[in-house]
PDB file of C-alpha atoms in Angstrom:
ATOM      1  CA  MET Y   1       0.197  -4.410  -7.357  1.00  0.00           C
ATOM      2  CA  PRO Y   2       1.175  -2.296 -10.371  1.00  0.00           C
ATOM      3  CA  PRO Y   3      -1.480  -0.069 -11.911  1.00  0.00           C
ATOM      4  CA  ILE Y   4      -3.369  -1.199 -15.004  1.00  0.00           C
ATOM      5  CA  ASP Y   5      -1.284  -0.478 -18.109  1.00  0.00           C
ATOM      6  CA  ASP Y   6      -3.312   1.610 -20.546  1.00  0.00           C
ATOM      7  CA  ALA Y   7      -0.704   1.324 -23.306  1.00  0.00           C
ATOM      8  CA  SER Y   8      -1.127  -2.444 -23.587  1.00  0.00           C
ATOM      9  CA  ARG Y   9      -4.890  -2.340 -24.102  1.00  0.00           C
ATOM     10  CA  PRO Y  10      -6.315  -3.363 -27.481  1.00  0.00           C
ATOM     11  CA  ARG Y  11      -8.185  -0.490 -29.145  1.00  0.00           C
ATOM     12  CA  VAL Y  12     -10.985  -0.946 -31.673  1.00  0.00           C
ATOM     13  CA  ALA Y  13     -13.467   1.882 -31.042  1.00  0.00           C
ATOM     14  CA  GLY Y  14     -14.091   4.393 -33.771  1.00  0.00           C
ATOM     15  CA  SER Y  15     -14.532   1.979 -36.634  1.00  0.00           C
ATOM     16  CA  VAL Y  16     -18.346   1.988 -36.671  1.00  0.00           C
ATOM     17  CA  ASP Y  17     -20.922   4.771 -36.887  1.00  0.00           C
ATOM     18  CA  LEU Y  18     -23.711   3.955 -34.468  1.00  0.00           C
ATOM     19  CA  THR Y  19     -27.223   5.333 -34.505  1.00  0.00           C
ATOM     20  CA  PRO Y  20     -28.381   7.248 -31.431  1.00  0.00           C
ATOM     21  CA  ARG Y  21     -30.420   4.179 -30.440  1.00  0.00           C
ATOM     22  CA  GLN Y  22     -27.338   1.945 -30.726  1.00  0.00           C
ATOM     23  CA  ARG Y  23     -25.375   4.362 -28.507  1.00  0.00           C
ATOM     24  CA  MET Y  24     -27.925   4.008 -25.695  1.00  0.00           C
ATOM     25  CA  ALA Y  25     -26.303   0.903 -24.173  1.00  0.00           C
ATOM     26  CA  GLY Y  26     -22.957   2.688 -23.969  1.00  0.00           C
ATOM     27  CA  ASP Y  27     -24.637   5.715 -22.410  1.00  0.00           C
ATOM     28  CA  HIS Y  28     -26.326   3.459 -19.874  1.00  0.00           C
ATOM     29  CA  LEU Y  29     -23.012   1.774 -19.061  1.00  0.00           C
ATOM     30  CA  ARG Y  30     -21.478   5.213 -18.451  1.00  0.00           C
ATOM     31  CA  MET Y  31     -24.364   6.094 -16.104  1.00  0.00           C
ATOM     32  CA  ILE Y  32     -23.796   2.896 -14.109  1.00  0.00           C
ATOM     33  CA  HIS Y  33     -20.099   3.684 -13.892  1.00  0.00           C
ATOM     34  CA  ASP Y  34     -20.881   7.259 -12.815  1.00  0.00           C
ATOM     35  CA  HIS Y  35     -22.860   5.825  -9.920  1.00  0.00           C
ATOM     36  CA  PHE Y  36     -19.836   3.758  -8.877  1.00  0.00           C
ATOM     37  CA  ARG Y  37     -17.597   6.805  -9.299  1.00  0.00           C
ATOM     38  CA  ALA Y  38     -19.799   8.752  -6.895  1.00  0.00           C
ATOM     39  CA  GLN Y  39     -19.810   5.875  -4.381  1.00  0.00           C
ATOM     40  CA  LEU Y  40     -16.039   5.594  -4.542  1.00  0.00           C
ATOM     41  CA  ALA Y  41     -15.599   9.346  -4.102  1.00  0.00           C
ATOM     42  CA  ALA Y  42     -17.835   9.259  -1.018  1.00  0.00           C
ATOM     43  CA  LEU Y  43     -15.942   6.236   0.288  1.00  0.00           C
ATOM     44  CA  GLY Y  44     -12.642   8.045  -0.284  1.00  0.00           C
ATOM     45  CA  ARG Y  45     -13.856  11.062   1.671  1.00  0.00           C
ATOM     46  CA  ALA Y  46     -15.190   8.861   4.442  1.00  0.00           C
ATOM     47  CA  VAL Y  47     -11.964   6.917   4.939  1.00  0.00           C
ATOM     48  CA  GLU Y  48      -9.946  10.149   4.851  1.00  0.00           C
ATOM     49  CA  SER Y  49     -12.232  11.663   7.503  1.00  0.00           C
ATOM     50  CA  LEU Y  50     -11.843   8.557   9.605  1.00  0.00           C
ATOM     51  CA  ARG Y  51      -8.067   8.712   9.278  1.00  0.00           C
ATOM     52  CA  ASP Y  52      -7.915  12.449  10.016  1.00  0.00           C
ATOM     53  CA  GLY Y  53     -10.434  12.402  12.833  1.00  0.00           C
ATOM     54  CA  THR Y  54     -12.200  15.325  11.151  1.00  0.00           C
ATOM     55  CA  GLY Y  55     -15.449  13.689  10.114  1.00  0.00           C
ATOM     56  CA  SER Y  56     -18.371  15.732  11.329  1.00  0.00           C
ATOM     57  CA  ALA Y  57     -21.969  14.643  11.416  1.00  0.00           C
ATOM     58  CA  GLY Y  58     -22.965  17.142   8.711  1.00  0.00           C
ATOM     59  CA  ALA Y  59     -20.132  16.280   6.335  1.00  0.00           C
ATOM     60  CA  VAL Y  60     -20.587  12.563   6.714  1.00  0.00           C
ATOM     61  CA  ARG Y  61     -24.356  12.770   6.236  1.00  0.00           C
ATOM     62  CA  ALA Y  62     -23.881  14.877   3.112  1.00  0.00           C
ATOM     63  CA  GLU Y  63     -21.397  12.401   1.635  1.00  0.00           C
ATOM     64  CA  VAL Y  64     -22.891   9.073   2.570  1.00  0.00           C
ATOM     65  CA  HIS Y  65     -26.661   8.712   2.596  1.00  0.00           C
ATOM     66  CA  ALA Y  66     -28.080   7.058   5.689  1.00  0.00           C
ATOM     67  CA  LEU Y  67     -24.923   6.846   7.762  1.00  0.00           C
ATOM     68  CA  ALA Y  68     -25.247   7.447  11.465  1.00  0.00           C
ATOM     69  CA  PRO Y  69     -24.252  10.885  12.803  1.00  0.00           C
ATOM     70  CA  ALA Y  70     -20.654   9.919  13.609  1.00  0.00           C
ATOM     71  CA  LEU Y  71     -18.426   8.018  11.231  1.00  0.00           C
ATOM     72  CA  SER Y  72     -17.061   5.015  13.027  1.00  0.00           C
ATOM     73  CA  ALA Y  73     -14.605   2.404  11.878  1.00  0.00           C
ATOM     74  CA  GLN Y  74     -17.485  -0.079  11.756  1.00  0.00           C
ATOM     75  CA  GLN Y  75     -19.471   2.201   9.421  1.00  0.00           C
ATOM     76  CA  VAL Y  76     -16.493   2.614   7.120  1.00  0.00           C
ATOM     77  CA  ALA Y  77     -16.126  -1.172   7.068  1.00  0.00           C
ATOM     78  CA  GLY Y  78     -19.797  -1.436   6.117  1.00  0.00           C
ATOM     79  CA  MET Y  79     -19.403   1.113   3.311  1.00  0.00           C
ATOM     80  CA  CYS Y  80     -16.372  -0.724   1.972  1.00  0.00           C
ATOM     81  CA  GLY Y  81     -18.259  -3.992   2.020  1.00  0.00           C
ATOM     82  CA  GLN Y  82     -21.240  -2.512   0.193  1.00  0.00           C
ATOM     83  CA  VAL Y  83     -19.143  -0.914  -2.556  1.00  0.00           C
ATOM     84  CA  CYS Y  84     -17.126  -4.125  -2.954  1.00  0.00           C
ATOM     85  CA  ARG Y  85     -20.260  -6.289  -3.231  1.00  0.00           C
ATOM     86  CA  PHE Y  86     -21.940  -4.063  -5.820  1.00  0.00           C
ATOM     87  CA  LEU Y  87     -18.825  -3.767  -7.969  1.00  0.00           C
ATOM     88  CA  THR Y  88     -18.342  -7.521  -7.830  1.00  0.00           C
ATOM     89  CA  MET Y  89     -21.970  -8.041  -8.886  1.00  0.00           C
ATOM     90  CA  HIS Y  90     -21.591  -5.547 -11.757  1.00  0.00           C
ATOM     91  CA  HIS Y  91     -18.424  -7.253 -13.022  1.00  0.00           C
ATOM     92  CA  THR Y  92     -19.972 -10.712 -12.691  1.00  0.00           C
ATOM     93  CA  ILE Y  93     -22.860  -9.633 -14.920  1.00  0.00           C
ATOM     94  CA  GLU Y  94     -20.390  -8.318 -17.493  1.00  0.00           C
ATOM     95  CA  ASP Y  95     -18.190 -11.432 -17.314  1.00  0.00           C
ATOM     96  CA  GLN Y  96     -21.090 -13.863 -17.629  1.00  0.00           C
ATOM     97  CA  ASN Y  97     -23.339 -12.019 -20.085  1.00  0.00           C
ATOM     98  CA  LEU Y  98     -21.808  -9.082 -21.916  1.00  0.00           C
ATOM     99  CA  PHE Y  99     -18.233 -10.139 -22.609  1.00  0.00           C
ATOM    100  CA  PRO Y 100     -19.082 -13.575 -24.063  1.00  0.00           C
ATOM    101  CA  ALA Y 101     -21.571 -11.914 -26.422  1.00  0.00           C
ATOM    102  CA  VAL Y 102     -19.082  -9.208 -27.415  1.00  0.00           C
ATOM    103  CA  ALA Y 103     -16.409 -11.869 -28.011  1.00  0.00           C
ATOM    104  CA  THR Y 104     -18.579 -13.268 -30.824  1.00  0.00           C
ATOM    105  CA  LEU Y 105     -17.549 -10.181 -32.809  1.00  0.00           C
ATOM    106  CA  SER Y 106     -13.975 -11.092 -33.722  1.00  0.00           C
ATOM    107  CA  ASP Y 107     -12.725  -7.496 -33.852  1.00  0.00           C
ATOM    108  CA  TYR Y 108     -13.902  -6.897 -30.289  1.00  0.00           C
ATOM    109  CA  ALA Y 109     -12.923 -10.260 -28.775  1.00  0.00           C
ATOM    110  CA  PRO Y 110      -9.501  -8.967 -27.578  1.00  0.00           C
ATOM    111  CA  VAL Y 111     -11.218  -6.035 -25.858  1.00  0.00           C
ATOM    112  CA  ALA Y 112     -13.673  -8.346 -24.067  1.00  0.00           C
ATOM    113  CA  ALA Y 113     -10.804 -10.591 -22.975  1.00  0.00           C
ATOM    114  CA  ARG Y 114      -8.777  -7.642 -21.688  1.00  0.00           C
ATOM    115  CA  LEU Y 115     -11.710  -6.230 -19.758  1.00  0.00           C
ATOM    116  CA  ALA Y 116     -12.286  -9.626 -18.125  1.00  0.00           C
ATOM    117  CA  GLU Y 117      -8.591  -9.716 -17.147  1.00  0.00           C
ATOM    118  CA  GLU Y 118      -8.883  -6.245 -15.646  1.00  0.00           C
ATOM    119  CA  HIS Y 119     -11.802  -7.443 -13.531  1.00  0.00           C
ATOM    120  CA  LEU Y 120      -9.328  -9.753 -11.805  1.00  0.00           C
ATOM    121  CA  VAL Y 121      -7.091  -6.778 -10.990  1.00  0.00           C
ATOM    122  CA  VAL Y 122     -10.062  -4.784  -9.694  1.00  0.00           C
ATOM    123  CA  HIS Y 123     -11.185  -7.795  -7.645  1.00  0.00           C
ATOM    124  CA  ALA Y 124      -7.751  -7.952  -6.004  1.00  0.00           C
ATOM    125  CA  HIS Y 125      -8.148  -4.269  -5.084  1.00  0.00           C
ATOM    126  CA  LEU Y 126     -11.625  -4.965  -3.690  1.00  0.00           C
ATOM    127  CA  GLU Y 127     -10.296  -7.796  -1.530  1.00  0.00           C
ATOM    128  CA  ARG Y 128      -7.545  -5.527  -0.222  1.00  0.00           C
ATOM    129  CA  VAL Y 129     -10.034  -2.752   0.604  1.00  0.00           C
ATOM    130  CA  ASP Y 130     -12.402  -5.194   2.267  1.00  0.00           C
ATOM    131  CA  ASP Y 131      -9.620  -6.814   4.303  1.00  0.00           C
ATOM    132  CA  LEU Y 132      -8.326  -3.424   5.432  1.00  0.00           C
ATOM    133  CA  ALA Y 133     -11.828  -2.206   6.284  1.00  0.00           C
ATOM    134  CA  VAL Y 134     -12.194  -5.173   8.629  1.00  0.00           C
ATOM    135  CA  ALA Y 135      -8.716  -4.516  10.040  1.00  0.00           C
ATOM    136  CA  VAL Y 136      -9.460  -0.817  10.619  1.00  0.00           C
ATOM    137  CA  ALA Y 137     -12.678  -1.688  12.430  1.00  0.00           C
ATOM    138  CA  ALA Y 138     -10.507  -3.601  14.917  1.00  0.00           C
ATOM    139  CA  ASP Y 139      -7.509  -1.235  14.808  1.00  0.00           C
ATOM    140  CA  PRO Y 140      -8.259   2.351  13.664  1.00  0.00           C
ATOM    141  CA  SER Y 141      -4.522   3.116  13.550  1.00  0.00           C
ATOM    142  CA  ARG Y 142      -4.438   1.266  10.187  1.00  0.00           C
ATOM    143  CA  ALA Y 143      -6.651   3.884   8.536  1.00  0.00           C
ATOM    144  CA  ASP Y 144      -3.737   5.198   6.412  1.00  0.00           C
ATOM    145  CA  GLU Y 145      -3.481   1.798   4.743  1.00  0.00           C
ATOM    146  CA  LEU Y 146      -7.207   1.860   3.967  1.00  0.00           C
ATOM    147  CA  VAL Y 147      -6.990   5.372   2.507  1.00  0.00           C
ATOM    148  CA  GLU Y 148      -4.172   4.213   0.226  1.00  0.00           C
ATOM    149  CA  ALA Y 149      -6.041   1.061  -0.791  1.00  0.00           C
ATOM    150  CA  VAL Y 150      -9.171   3.044  -1.694  1.00  0.00           C
ATOM    151  CA  ALA Y 151      -7.069   5.514  -3.705  1.00  0.00           C
ATOM    152  CA  ASP Y 152      -5.404   2.649  -5.605  1.00  0.00           C
ATOM    153  CA  LEU Y 153      -8.790   1.059  -6.273  1.00  0.00           C
ATOM    154  CA  ARG Y 154     -10.222   4.336  -7.524  1.00  0.00           C
ATOM    155  CA  ALA Y 155      -7.284   4.962  -9.876  1.00  0.00           C
ATOM    156  CA  ASP Y 156      -7.414   1.541 -11.515  1.00  0.00           C
ATOM    157  CA  LEU Y 157     -11.192   1.429 -11.577  1.00  0.00           C
ATOM    158  CA  GLU Y 158     -11.437   4.859 -13.207  1.00  0.00           C
ATOM    159  CA  SER Y 159      -8.953   3.733 -15.849  1.00  0.00           C
ATOM    160  CA  HIS Y 160     -10.929   0.511 -16.354  1.00  0.00           C
ATOM    161  CA  PHE Y 161     -14.246   2.358 -16.593  1.00  0.00           C
ATOM    162  CA  ALA Y 162     -12.904   4.852 -19.139  1.00  0.00           C
ATOM    163  CA  TYR Y 163     -11.492   2.058 -21.291  1.00  0.00           C
ATOM    164  CA  GLU Y 164     -14.675   0.018 -21.064  1.00  0.00           C
ATOM    165  CA  GLU Y 165     -16.858   2.997 -21.923  1.00  0.00           C
ATOM    166  CA  SER Y 166     -14.772   3.863 -24.965  1.00  0.00           C
ATOM    167  CA  GLU Y 167     -14.443   0.314 -26.295  1.00  0.00           C
ATOM    168  CA  MET Y 168     -17.762  -1.322 -25.399  1.00  0.00           C
ATOM    169  CA  THR Y 169     -20.238   1.198 -26.813  1.00  0.00           C
ATOM    170  CA  GLU Y 170     -19.806  -0.085 -30.372  1.00  0.00           C
ATOM    171  CA  PRO Y 171     -20.162  -3.832 -29.754  1.00  0.00           C
ATOM    172  CA  LEU Y 172     -23.068  -3.310 -27.368  1.00  0.00           C
ATOM    173  CA  GLY Y 173     -24.799  -1.179 -29.974  1.00  0.00           C
ATOM    174  CA  LEU Y 174     -24.046  -3.576 -32.836  1.00  0.00           C
ATOM    175  CA  LEU Y 175     -25.379  -6.525 -30.859  1.00  0.00           C
ATOM    176  CA  GLY Y 176     -28.357  -4.630 -29.489  1.00  0.00           C
ATOM    177  CA  LEU Y 177     -27.391  -5.541 -25.935  1.00  0.00           C
ATOM    178  CA  GLY Y 178     -28.765  -3.648 -22.982  1.00  0.00           C
ATOM    179  CA  VAL Y 179     -26.784  -3.084 -19.852  1.00  0.00           C
TER     180      VAL Y 179
END
């Protein structure tokens, strides 16, 4: 699947001066995304360690809270599943609650629509990661495919997060929506 195209995204941000209180929702959104960034970084390290056979108990425990002492293919599959479920839940909340509200502001409606479309791309990545995590649990020789899938997910998700953070702060603040 081709990466998300930043050049084709509608841009609106920068047209409104928000108060510090109005900026709080955007700041909160960024904090939520930072949590996902950290999870994805840990997942990336974990799948690379699995692939390379270099995962030590200390390194794995430092990267992934509450994992058992040795990183197994089953544990990586569990991590993948957890990250996929939480990202899906986060995007469902946005799709069902935030984006419809933002779309009521005509200037921001194209941004809300684009972000919802990008959720479909991210979901396809999540399905690929989840499918490969299950496959690697059964056949660890497929770990390279999982490493690549996680890297692709991280690249598109980071792009999506950056776009969402830059474009959603204003409408969230104008509407007084919390995240």
